mmCIF file of C-alpha atoms in Angstrom:
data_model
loop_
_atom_site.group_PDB
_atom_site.id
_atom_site.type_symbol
_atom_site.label_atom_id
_atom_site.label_comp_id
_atom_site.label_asym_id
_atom_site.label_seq_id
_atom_site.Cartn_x
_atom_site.Cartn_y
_atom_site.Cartn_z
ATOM 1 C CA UNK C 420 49.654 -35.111 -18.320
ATOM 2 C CA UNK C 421 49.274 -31.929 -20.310
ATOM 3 C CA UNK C 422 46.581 -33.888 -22.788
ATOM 4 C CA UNK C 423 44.558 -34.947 -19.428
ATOM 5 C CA UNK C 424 44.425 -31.400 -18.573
ATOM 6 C CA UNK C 425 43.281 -30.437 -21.901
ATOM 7 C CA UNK C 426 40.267 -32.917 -21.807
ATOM 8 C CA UNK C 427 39.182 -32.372 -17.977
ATOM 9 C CA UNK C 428 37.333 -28.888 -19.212
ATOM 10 C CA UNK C 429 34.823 -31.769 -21.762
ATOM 11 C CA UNK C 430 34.538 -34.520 -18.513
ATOM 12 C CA UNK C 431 33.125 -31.525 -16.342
ATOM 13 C CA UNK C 432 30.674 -30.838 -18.934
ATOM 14 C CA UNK C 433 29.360 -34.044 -19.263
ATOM 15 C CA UNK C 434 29.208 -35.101 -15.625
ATOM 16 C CA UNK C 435 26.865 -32.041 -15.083
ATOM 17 C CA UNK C 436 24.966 -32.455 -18.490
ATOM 18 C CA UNK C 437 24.488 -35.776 -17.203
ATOM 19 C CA UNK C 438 23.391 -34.409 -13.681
ATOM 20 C CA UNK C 439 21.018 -32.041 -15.405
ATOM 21 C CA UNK C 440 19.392 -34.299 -17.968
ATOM 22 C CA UNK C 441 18.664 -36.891 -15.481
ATOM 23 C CA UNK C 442 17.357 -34.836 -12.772
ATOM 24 C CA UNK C 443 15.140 -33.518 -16.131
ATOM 25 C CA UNK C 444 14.091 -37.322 -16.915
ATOM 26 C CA UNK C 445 12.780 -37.846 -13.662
ATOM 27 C CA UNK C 446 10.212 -35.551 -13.563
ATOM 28 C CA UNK C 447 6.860 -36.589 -15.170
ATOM 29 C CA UNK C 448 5.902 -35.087 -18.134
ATOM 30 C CA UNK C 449 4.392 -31.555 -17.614
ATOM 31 C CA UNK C 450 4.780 -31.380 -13.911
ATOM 32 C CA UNK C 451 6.301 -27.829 -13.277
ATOM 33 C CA UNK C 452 5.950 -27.462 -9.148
ATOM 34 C CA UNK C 453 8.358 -27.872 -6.935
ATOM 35 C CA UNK C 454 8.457 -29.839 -4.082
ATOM 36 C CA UNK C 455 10.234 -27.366 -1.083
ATOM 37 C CA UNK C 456 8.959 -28.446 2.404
ATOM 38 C CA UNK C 457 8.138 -25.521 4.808
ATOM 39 C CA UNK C 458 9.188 -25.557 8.280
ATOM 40 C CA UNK C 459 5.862 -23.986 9.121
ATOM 41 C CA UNK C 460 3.557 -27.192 8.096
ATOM 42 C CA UNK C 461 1.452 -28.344 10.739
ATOM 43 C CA UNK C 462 2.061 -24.636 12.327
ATOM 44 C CA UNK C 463 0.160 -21.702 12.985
ATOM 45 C CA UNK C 464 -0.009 -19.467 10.140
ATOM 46 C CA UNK C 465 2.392 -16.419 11.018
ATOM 47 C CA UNK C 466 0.783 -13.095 12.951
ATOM 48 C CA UNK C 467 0.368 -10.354 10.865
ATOM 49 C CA UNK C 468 -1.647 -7.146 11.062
ATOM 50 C CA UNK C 469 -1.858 -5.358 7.139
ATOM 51 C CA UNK C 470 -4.166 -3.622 5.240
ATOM 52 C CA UNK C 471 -6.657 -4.655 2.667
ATOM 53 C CA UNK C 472 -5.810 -4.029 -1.089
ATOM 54 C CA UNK C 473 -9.444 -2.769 -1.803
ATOM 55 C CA UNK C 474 -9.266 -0.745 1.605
ATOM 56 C CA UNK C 475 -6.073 0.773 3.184
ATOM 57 C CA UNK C 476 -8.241 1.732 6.050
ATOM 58 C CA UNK C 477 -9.525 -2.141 6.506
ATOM 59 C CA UNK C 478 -6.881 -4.488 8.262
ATOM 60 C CA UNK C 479 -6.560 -7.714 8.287
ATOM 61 C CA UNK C 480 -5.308 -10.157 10.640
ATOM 62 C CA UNK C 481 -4.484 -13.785 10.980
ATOM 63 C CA UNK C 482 -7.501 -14.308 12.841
ATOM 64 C CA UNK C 483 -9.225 -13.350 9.729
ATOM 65 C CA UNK C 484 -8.128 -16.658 7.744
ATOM 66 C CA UNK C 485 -10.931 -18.860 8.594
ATOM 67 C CA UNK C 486 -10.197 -22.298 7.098
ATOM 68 C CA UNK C 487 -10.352 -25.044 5.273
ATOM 69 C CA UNK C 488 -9.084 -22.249 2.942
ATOM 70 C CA UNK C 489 -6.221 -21.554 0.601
ATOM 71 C CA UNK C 490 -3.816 -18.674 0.891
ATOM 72 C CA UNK C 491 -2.833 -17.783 -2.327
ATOM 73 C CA UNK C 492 0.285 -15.363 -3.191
ATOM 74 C CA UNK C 493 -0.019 -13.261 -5.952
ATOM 75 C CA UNK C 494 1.349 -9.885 -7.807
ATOM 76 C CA UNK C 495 0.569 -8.366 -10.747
ATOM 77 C CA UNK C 496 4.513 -8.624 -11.438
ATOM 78 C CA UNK C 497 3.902 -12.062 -11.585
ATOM 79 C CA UNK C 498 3.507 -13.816 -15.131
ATOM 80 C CA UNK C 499 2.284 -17.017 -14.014
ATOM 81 C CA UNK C 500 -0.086 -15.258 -11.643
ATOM 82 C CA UNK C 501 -2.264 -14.108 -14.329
ATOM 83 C CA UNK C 502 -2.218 -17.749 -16.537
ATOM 84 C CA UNK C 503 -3.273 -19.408 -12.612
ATOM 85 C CA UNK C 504 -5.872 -16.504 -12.095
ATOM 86 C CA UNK C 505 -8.825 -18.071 -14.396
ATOM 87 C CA UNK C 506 -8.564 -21.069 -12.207
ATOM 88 C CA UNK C 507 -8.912 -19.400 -8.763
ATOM 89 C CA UNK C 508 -11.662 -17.348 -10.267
ATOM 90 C CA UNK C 509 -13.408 -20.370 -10.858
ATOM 91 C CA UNK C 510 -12.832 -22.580 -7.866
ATOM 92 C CA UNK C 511 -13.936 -19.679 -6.047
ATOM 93 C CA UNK C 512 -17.255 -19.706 -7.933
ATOM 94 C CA UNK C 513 -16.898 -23.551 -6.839
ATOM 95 C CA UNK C 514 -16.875 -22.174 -2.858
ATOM 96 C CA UNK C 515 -13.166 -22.854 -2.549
ATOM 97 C CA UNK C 516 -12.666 -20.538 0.382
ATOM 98 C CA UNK C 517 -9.111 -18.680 -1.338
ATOM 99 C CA UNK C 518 -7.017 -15.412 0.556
ATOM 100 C CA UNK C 519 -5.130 -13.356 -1.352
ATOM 101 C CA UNK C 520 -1.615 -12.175 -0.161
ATOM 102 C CA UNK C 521 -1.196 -9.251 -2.848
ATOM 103 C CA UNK C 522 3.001 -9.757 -2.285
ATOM 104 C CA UNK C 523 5.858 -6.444 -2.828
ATOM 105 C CA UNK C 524 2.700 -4.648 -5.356
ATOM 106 C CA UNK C 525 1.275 -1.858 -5.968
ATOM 107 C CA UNK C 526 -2.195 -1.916 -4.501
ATOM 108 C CA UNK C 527 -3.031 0.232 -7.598
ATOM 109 C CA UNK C 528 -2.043 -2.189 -9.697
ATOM 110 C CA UNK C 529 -3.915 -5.062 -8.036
ATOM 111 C CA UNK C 530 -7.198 -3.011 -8.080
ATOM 112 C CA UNK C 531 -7.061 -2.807 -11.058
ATOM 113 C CA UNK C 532 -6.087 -6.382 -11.358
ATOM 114 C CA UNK C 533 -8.749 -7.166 -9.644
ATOM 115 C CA UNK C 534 -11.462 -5.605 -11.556
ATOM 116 C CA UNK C 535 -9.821 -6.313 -14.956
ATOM 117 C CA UNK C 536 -9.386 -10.300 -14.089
ATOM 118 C CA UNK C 537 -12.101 -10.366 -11.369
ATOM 119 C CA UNK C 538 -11.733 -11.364 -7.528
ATOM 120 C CA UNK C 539 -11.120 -14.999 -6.457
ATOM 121 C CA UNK C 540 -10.084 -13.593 -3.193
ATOM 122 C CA UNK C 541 -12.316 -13.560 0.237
ATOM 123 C CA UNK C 542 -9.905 -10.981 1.605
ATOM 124 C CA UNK C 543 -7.067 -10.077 -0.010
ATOM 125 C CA UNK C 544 -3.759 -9.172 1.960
ATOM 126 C CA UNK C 545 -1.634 -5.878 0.689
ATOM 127 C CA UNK C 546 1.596 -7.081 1.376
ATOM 128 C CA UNK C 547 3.629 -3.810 0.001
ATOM 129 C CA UNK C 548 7.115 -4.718 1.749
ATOM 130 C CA UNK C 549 6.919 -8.286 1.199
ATOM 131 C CA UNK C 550 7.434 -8.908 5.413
ATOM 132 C CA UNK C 551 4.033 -11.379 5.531
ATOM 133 C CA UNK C 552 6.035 -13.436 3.007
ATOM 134 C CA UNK C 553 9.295 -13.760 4.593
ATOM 135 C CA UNK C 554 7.239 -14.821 7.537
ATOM 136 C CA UNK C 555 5.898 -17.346 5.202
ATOM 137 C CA UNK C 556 9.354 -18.331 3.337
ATOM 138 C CA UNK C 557 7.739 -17.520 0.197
ATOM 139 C CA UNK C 558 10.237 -17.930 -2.572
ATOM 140 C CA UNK C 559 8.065 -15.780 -5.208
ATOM 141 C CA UNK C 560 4.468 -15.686 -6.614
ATOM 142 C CA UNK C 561 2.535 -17.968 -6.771
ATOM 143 C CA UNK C 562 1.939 -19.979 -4.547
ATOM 144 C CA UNK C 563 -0.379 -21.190 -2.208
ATOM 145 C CA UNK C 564 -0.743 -22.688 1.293
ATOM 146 C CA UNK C 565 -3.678 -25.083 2.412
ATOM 147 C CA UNK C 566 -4.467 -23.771 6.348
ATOM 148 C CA UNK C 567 -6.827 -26.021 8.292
ATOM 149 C CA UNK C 568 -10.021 -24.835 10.428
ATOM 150 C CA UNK C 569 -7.715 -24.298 13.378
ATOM 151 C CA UNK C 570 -5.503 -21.792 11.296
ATOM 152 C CA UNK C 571 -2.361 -24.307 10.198
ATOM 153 C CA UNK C 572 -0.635 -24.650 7.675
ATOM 154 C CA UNK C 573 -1.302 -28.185 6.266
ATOM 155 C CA UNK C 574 0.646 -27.850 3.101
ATOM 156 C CA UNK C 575 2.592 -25.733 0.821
ATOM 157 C CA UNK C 576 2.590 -25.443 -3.264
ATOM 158 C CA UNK C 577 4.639 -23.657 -5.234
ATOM 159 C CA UNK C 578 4.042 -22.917 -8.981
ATOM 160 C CA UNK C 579 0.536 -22.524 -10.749
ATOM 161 C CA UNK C 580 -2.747 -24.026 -9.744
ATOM 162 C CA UNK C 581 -3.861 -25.391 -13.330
ATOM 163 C CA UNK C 582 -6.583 -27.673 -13.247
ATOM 164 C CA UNK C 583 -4.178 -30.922 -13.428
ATOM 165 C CA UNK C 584 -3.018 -29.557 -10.206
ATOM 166 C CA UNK C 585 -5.965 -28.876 -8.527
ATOM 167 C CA UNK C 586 -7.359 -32.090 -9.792
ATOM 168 C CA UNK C 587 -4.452 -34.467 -8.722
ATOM 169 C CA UNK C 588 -2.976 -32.475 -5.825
ATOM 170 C CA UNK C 589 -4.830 -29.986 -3.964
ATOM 171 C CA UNK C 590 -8.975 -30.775 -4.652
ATOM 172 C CA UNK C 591 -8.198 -34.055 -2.370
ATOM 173 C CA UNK C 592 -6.373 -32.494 0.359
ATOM 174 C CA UNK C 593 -8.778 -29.376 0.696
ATOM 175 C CA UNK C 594 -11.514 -31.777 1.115
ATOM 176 C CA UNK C 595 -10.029 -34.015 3.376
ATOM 177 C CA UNK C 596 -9.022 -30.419 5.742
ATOM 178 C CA UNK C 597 -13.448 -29.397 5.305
ATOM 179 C CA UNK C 598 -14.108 -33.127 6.509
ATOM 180 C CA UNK C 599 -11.419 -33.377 9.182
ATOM 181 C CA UNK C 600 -13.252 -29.317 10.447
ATOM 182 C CA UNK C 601 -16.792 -31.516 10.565
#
């Protein structure tokens, strides 16, 4: 009995190295997004009323989100903001209609962001004390919903837009929201 003891510590590990190795297997090779449905899909996106991060004095509403568009969040704080920036900058040269929610920043900061990195962003959302995204169930920067030209939510991404992701995940269903708004 006491030896069964002694080796239970050793079966614990292995059941969950196990777990964590398959659940690691299963993923394809380079894919890095999770896959967390929102209970807002196919819902209007959530009333707000904030101020601009280029103008404190401008605010912004969710009647201001004109879609097909995406609604990007974003912080400076945010590492993987800045390797997913390039590509917003140019699918927005592309006339990918992207928002900006500038999430718990300093709207310093993400002027100067802005002018260092350049401005993907439409209108861009200064969203100081994070309440927008809590609306939103945003689990951190970045990520990025697809609204509709009715002001839905049609889907929800989490992680970085690279071009693989654009390419086999959000180009399609973008254009599919600017045909469905024809």
């Amino acid at each position: 009995m006491r030896r069964a003891l002694l080796i239970l510590p050793l079966l614990i590990f292995l059941v969950l190295a196990g777990f964590f190795l398959s659940s690691l297997m299963s993923k394809e090779a380079g894919v890095t997004e999770l896959e967390l449905p929102s209970p807002l899909l196919d819902k209007p996106f959530p009333s707000f009323e904030l101020p601009s991060v280029l103008d404190e004095q401008t605010r912004i509403t969710q009647a201001d989100l004109k879609g097909p568009a995406l609604v990007n969040i974003w912080a400076t704080w945010c590492v993987a903001c800045r390797v997913e920036h390039p590509v917003l900058n140019r699918l927005a040269a592309e006339g990918v209609v992207i928002y900006g929610v500038n999430y718990k920043d300093n709207s310093a900061d993400a002027i100067k962001w802005l002018k260092d990195f350049h401005n993907p962003y439409q209108l861009n959302i200064s969203d100081v004390d994070g309440r927008l995204g809590l609306d939103l169930g945003v689990y951190g920067a970045p990520e990025t919903y697809l609204i509709d030209a009715q002001g839905h939510i049609r889907y929800k991404f989490i992680g970085v837009i690279d071009d693989r992701v654009w390419d086999t995940n959000l180009a399609a269903r973008y254009q599919a929201l600017i045909e469905e708004a024809q």
